[in-house]
Backbone as a chain_set.jsonl record, in Angstrom:
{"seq": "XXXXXXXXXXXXXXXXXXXXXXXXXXXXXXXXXXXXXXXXXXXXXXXXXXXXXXXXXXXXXXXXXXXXXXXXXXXXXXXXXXXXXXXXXXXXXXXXXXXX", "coords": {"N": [[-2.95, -0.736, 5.396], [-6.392, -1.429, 5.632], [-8.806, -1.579, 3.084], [-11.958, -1.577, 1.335], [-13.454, -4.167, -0.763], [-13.914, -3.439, -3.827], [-14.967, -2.869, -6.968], [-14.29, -0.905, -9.119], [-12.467, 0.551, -7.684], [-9.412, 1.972, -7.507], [-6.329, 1.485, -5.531], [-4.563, 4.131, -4.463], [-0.593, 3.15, -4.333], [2.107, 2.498, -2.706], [4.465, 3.271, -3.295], [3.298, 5.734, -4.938], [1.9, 7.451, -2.752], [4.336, 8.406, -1.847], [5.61, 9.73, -3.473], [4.28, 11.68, -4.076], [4.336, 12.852, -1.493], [6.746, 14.042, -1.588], [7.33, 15.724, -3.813], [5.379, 17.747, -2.612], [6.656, 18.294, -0.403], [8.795, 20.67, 0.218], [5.973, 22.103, 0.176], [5.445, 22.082, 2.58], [3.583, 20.06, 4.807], [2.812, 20.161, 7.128], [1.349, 21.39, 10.269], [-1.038, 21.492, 9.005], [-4.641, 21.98, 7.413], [-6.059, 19.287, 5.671], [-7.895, 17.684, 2.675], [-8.933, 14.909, 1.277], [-10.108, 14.002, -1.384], [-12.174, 11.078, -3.16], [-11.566, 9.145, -1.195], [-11.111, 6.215, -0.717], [-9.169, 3.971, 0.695], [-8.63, 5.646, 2.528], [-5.711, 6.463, 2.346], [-3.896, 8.737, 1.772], [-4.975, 10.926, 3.277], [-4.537, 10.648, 5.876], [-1.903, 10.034, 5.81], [-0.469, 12.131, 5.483], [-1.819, 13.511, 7.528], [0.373, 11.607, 9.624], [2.317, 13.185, 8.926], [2.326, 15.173, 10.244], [-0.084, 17.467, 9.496], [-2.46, 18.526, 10.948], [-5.513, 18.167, 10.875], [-7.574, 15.671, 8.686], [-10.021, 15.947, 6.225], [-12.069, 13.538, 4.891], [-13.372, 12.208, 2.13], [-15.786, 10.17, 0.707], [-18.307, 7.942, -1.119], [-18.724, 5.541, -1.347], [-20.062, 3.407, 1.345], [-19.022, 0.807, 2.724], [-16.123, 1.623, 2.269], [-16.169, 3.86, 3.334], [-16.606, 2.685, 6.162], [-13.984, 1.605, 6.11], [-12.591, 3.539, 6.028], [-12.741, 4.686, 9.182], [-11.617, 2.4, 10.247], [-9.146, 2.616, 9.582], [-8.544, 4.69, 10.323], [-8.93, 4.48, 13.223], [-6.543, 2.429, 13.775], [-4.376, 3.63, 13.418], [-4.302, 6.08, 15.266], [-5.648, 8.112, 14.852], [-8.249, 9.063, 14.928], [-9.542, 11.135, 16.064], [-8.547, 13.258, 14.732], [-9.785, 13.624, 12.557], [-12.327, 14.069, 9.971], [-14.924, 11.978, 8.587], [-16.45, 11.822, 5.615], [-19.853, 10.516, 3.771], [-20.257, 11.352, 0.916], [-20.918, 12.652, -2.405], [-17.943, 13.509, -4.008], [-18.2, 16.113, -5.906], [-20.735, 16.822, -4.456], [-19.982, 17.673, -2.232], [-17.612, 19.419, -2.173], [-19.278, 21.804, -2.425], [-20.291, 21.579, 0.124], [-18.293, 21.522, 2.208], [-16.478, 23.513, 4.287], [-13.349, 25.034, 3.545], [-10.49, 26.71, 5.35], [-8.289, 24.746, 3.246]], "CA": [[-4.249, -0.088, 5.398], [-7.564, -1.973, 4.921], [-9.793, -0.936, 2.366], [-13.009, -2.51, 1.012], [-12.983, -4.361, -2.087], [-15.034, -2.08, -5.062], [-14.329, -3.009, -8.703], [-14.079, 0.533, -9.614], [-11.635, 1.577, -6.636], [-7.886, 1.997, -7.894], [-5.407, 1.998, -4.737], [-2.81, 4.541, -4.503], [0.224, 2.512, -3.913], [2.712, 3.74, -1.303], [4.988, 4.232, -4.124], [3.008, 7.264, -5.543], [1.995, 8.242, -1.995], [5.476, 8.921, -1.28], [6.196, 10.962, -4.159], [3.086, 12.956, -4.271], [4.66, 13.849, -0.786], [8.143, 14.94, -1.878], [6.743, 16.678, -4.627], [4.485, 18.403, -1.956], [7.961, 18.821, 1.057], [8.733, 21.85, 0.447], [4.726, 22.833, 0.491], [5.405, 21.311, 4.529], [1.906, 19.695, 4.961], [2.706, 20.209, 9.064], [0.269, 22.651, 10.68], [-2.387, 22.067, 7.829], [-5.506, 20.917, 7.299], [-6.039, 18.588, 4.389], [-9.084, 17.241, 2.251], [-8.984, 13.64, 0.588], [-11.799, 13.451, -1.885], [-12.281, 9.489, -3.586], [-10.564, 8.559, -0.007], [-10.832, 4.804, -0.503], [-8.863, 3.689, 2.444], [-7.908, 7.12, 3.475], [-4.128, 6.304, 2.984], [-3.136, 9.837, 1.226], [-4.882, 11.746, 4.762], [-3.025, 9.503, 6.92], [-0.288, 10.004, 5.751], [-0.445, 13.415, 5.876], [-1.726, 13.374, 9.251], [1.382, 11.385, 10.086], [3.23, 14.068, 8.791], [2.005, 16.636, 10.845], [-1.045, 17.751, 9.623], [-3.88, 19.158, 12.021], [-6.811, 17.405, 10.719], [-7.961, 15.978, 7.461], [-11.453, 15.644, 6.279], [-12.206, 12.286, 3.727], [-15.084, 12.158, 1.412], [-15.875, 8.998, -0.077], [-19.307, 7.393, -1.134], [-19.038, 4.082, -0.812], [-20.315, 2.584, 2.863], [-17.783, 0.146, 3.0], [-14.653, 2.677, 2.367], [-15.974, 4.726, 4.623], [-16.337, 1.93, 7.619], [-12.343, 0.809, 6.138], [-10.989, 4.871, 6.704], [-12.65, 4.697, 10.402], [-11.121, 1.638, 11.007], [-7.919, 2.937, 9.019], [-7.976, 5.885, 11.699], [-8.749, 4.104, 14.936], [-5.498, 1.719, 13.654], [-3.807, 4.925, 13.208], [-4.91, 6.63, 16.0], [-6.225, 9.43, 13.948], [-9.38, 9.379, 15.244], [-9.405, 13.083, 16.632], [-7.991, 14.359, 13.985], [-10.403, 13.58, 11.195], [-13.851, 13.553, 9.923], [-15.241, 11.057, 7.314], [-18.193, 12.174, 5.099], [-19.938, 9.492, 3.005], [-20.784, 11.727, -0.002], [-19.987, 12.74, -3.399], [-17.105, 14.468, -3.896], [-19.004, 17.451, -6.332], [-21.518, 17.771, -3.444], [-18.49, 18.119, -1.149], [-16.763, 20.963, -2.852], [-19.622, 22.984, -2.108], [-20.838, 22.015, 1.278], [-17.547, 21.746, 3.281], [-15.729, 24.671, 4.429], [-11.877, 25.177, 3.64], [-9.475, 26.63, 3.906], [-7.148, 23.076, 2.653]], "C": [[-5.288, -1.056, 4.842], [-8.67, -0.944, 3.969], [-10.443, -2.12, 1.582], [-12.816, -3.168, -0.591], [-14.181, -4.075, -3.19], [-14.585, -2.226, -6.423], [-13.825, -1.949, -9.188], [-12.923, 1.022, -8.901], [-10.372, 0.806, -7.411], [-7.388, 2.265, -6.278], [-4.73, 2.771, -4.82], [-1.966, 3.778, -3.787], [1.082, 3.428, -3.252], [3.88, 4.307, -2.098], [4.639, 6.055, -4.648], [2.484, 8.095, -4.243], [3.118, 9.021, -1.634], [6.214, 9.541, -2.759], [5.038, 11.789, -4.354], [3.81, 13.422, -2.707], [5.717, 14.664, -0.62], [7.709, 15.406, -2.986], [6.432, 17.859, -3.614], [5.797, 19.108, -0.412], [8.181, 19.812, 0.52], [7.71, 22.656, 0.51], [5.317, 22.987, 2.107], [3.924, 21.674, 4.547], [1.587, 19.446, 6.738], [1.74, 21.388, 9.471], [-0.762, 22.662, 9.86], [-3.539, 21.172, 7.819], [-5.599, 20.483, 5.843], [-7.457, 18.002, 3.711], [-8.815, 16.306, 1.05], [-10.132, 13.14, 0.178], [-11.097, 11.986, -2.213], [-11.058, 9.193, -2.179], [-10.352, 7.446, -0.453], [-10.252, 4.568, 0.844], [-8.514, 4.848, 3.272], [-6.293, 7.278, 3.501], [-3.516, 8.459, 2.789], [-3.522, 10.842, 2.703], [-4.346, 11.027, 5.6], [-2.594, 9.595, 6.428], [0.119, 11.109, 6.134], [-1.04, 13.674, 7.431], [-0.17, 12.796, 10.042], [2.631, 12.219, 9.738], [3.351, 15.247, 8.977], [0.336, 17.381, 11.01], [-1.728, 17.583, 10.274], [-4.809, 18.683, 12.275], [-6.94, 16.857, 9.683], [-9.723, 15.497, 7.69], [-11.123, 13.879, 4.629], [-13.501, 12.495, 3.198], [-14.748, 11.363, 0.709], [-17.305, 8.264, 0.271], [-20.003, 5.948, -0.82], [-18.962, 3.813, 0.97], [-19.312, 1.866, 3.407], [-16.573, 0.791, 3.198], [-14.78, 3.067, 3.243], [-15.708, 3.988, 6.302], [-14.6, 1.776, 7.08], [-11.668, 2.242, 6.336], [-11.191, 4.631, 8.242], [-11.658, 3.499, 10.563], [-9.4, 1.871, 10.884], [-7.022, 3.673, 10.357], [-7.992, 5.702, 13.022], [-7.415, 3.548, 14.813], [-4.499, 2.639, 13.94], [-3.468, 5.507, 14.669], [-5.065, 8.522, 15.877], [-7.428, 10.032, 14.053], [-10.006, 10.607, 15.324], [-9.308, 13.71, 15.895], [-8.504, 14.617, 12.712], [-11.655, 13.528, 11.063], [-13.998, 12.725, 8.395], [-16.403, 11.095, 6.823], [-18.352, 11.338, 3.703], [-20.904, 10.3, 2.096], [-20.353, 11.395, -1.124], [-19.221, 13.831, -3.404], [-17.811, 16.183, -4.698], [-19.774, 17.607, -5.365], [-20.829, 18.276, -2.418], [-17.975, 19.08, -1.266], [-17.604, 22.383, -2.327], [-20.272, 22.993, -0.539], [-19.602, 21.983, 2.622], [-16.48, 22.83, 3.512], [-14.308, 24.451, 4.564], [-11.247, 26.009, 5.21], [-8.709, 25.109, 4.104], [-6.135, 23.842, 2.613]], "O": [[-5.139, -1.496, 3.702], [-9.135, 0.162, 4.247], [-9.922, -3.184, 1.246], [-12.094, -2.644, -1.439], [-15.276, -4.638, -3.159], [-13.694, -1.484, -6.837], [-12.751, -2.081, -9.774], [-12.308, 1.939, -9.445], [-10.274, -0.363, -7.784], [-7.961, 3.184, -5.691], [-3.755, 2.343, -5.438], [-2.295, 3.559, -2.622], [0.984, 4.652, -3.167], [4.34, 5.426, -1.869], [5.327, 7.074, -4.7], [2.518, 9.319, -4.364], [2.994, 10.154, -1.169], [7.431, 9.71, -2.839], [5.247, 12.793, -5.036], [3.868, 14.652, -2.685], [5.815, 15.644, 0.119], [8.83, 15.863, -2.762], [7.109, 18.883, -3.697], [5.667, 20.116, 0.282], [7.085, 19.987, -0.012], [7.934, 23.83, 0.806], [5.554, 24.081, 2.619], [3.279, 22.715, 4.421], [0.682, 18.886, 7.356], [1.543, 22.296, 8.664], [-1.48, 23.661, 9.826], [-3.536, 19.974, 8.104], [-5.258, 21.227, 4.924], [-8.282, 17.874, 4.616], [-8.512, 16.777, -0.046], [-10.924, 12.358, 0.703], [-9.982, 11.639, -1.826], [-9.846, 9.071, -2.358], [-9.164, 7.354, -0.761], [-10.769, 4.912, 1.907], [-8.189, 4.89, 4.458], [-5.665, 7.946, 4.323], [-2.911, 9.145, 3.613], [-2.6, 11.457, 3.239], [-3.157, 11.289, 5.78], [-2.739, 8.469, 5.95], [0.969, 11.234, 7.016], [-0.312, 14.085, 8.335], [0.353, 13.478, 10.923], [3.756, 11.984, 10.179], [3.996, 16.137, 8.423], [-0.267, 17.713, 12.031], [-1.949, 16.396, 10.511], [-5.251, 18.559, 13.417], [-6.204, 17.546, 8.977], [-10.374, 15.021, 8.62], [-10.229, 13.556, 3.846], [-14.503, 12.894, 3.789], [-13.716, 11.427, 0.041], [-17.619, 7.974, 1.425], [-21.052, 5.481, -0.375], [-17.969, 4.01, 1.671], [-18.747, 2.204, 4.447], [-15.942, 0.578, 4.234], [-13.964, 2.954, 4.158], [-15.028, 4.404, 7.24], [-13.88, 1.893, 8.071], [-10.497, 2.332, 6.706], [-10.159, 4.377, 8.862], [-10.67, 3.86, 11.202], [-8.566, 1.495, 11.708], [-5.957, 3.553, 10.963], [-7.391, 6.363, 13.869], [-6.709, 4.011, 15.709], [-3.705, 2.326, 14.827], [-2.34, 5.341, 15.134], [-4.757, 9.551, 16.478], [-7.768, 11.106, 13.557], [-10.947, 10.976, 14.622], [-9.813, 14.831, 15.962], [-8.063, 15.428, 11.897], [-12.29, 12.968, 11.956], [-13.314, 12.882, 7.383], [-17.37, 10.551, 7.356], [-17.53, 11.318, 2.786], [-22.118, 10.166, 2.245], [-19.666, 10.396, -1.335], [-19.565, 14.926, -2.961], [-17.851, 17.22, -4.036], [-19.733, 18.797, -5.054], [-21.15, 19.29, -1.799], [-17.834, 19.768, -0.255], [-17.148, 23.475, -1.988], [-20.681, 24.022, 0.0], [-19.882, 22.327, 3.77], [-15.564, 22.866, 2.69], [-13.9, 23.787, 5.517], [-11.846, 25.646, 6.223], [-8.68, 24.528, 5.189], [-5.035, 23.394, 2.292]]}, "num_chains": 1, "name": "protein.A"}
């Protein structure tokens, strides 16, 4: 996954992606939609997209992140299945409609 380089941005490594999603297997994140605030590269909705999920949405402020999830999701080919809003996550909470 590309993602931009931001002093502030922490990666999730694919280590903790892949136990935040066996934690989450018996949720089964198939059929669902999902919402990845501080996206950075978008890996945690991709992934979940690749694991079924429906759609996710991303919210992340930085310009750059946001061009590195599109390009994350054309790589992907996730395109379809996602939208990418270059806010803040508190203004997010209240202007995008669930249900997650």
């Amino acid at each position: 996954m590309r993602g931009a380089t931001i002093p502030e941005a922490r990666p999730t490594s694919e280590l903790v992606r892949g136990a935040i999603f066996n934690i989450l297997g018996p949720l089964e994140v198939a059929q669902t939609r999902v919402l990845d605030l501080y996206a950075g590269s978008g890996s945690l909705g991709i992934e979940a997209l690749s694991r079924g999920a429906t759609e996710a949405d991303f919210v992340e402020r930085h310009p750059r992140q946001c061009a590195a999830i599109k390009e994350n999701l054309a790589t992907t080919g996730f395109t379809d299945k996602a939208r990418v809003y270059r806010m803040d996550v508190q203004a997010s909470l209240s202007a995008l409609e669930g249900p997650y």
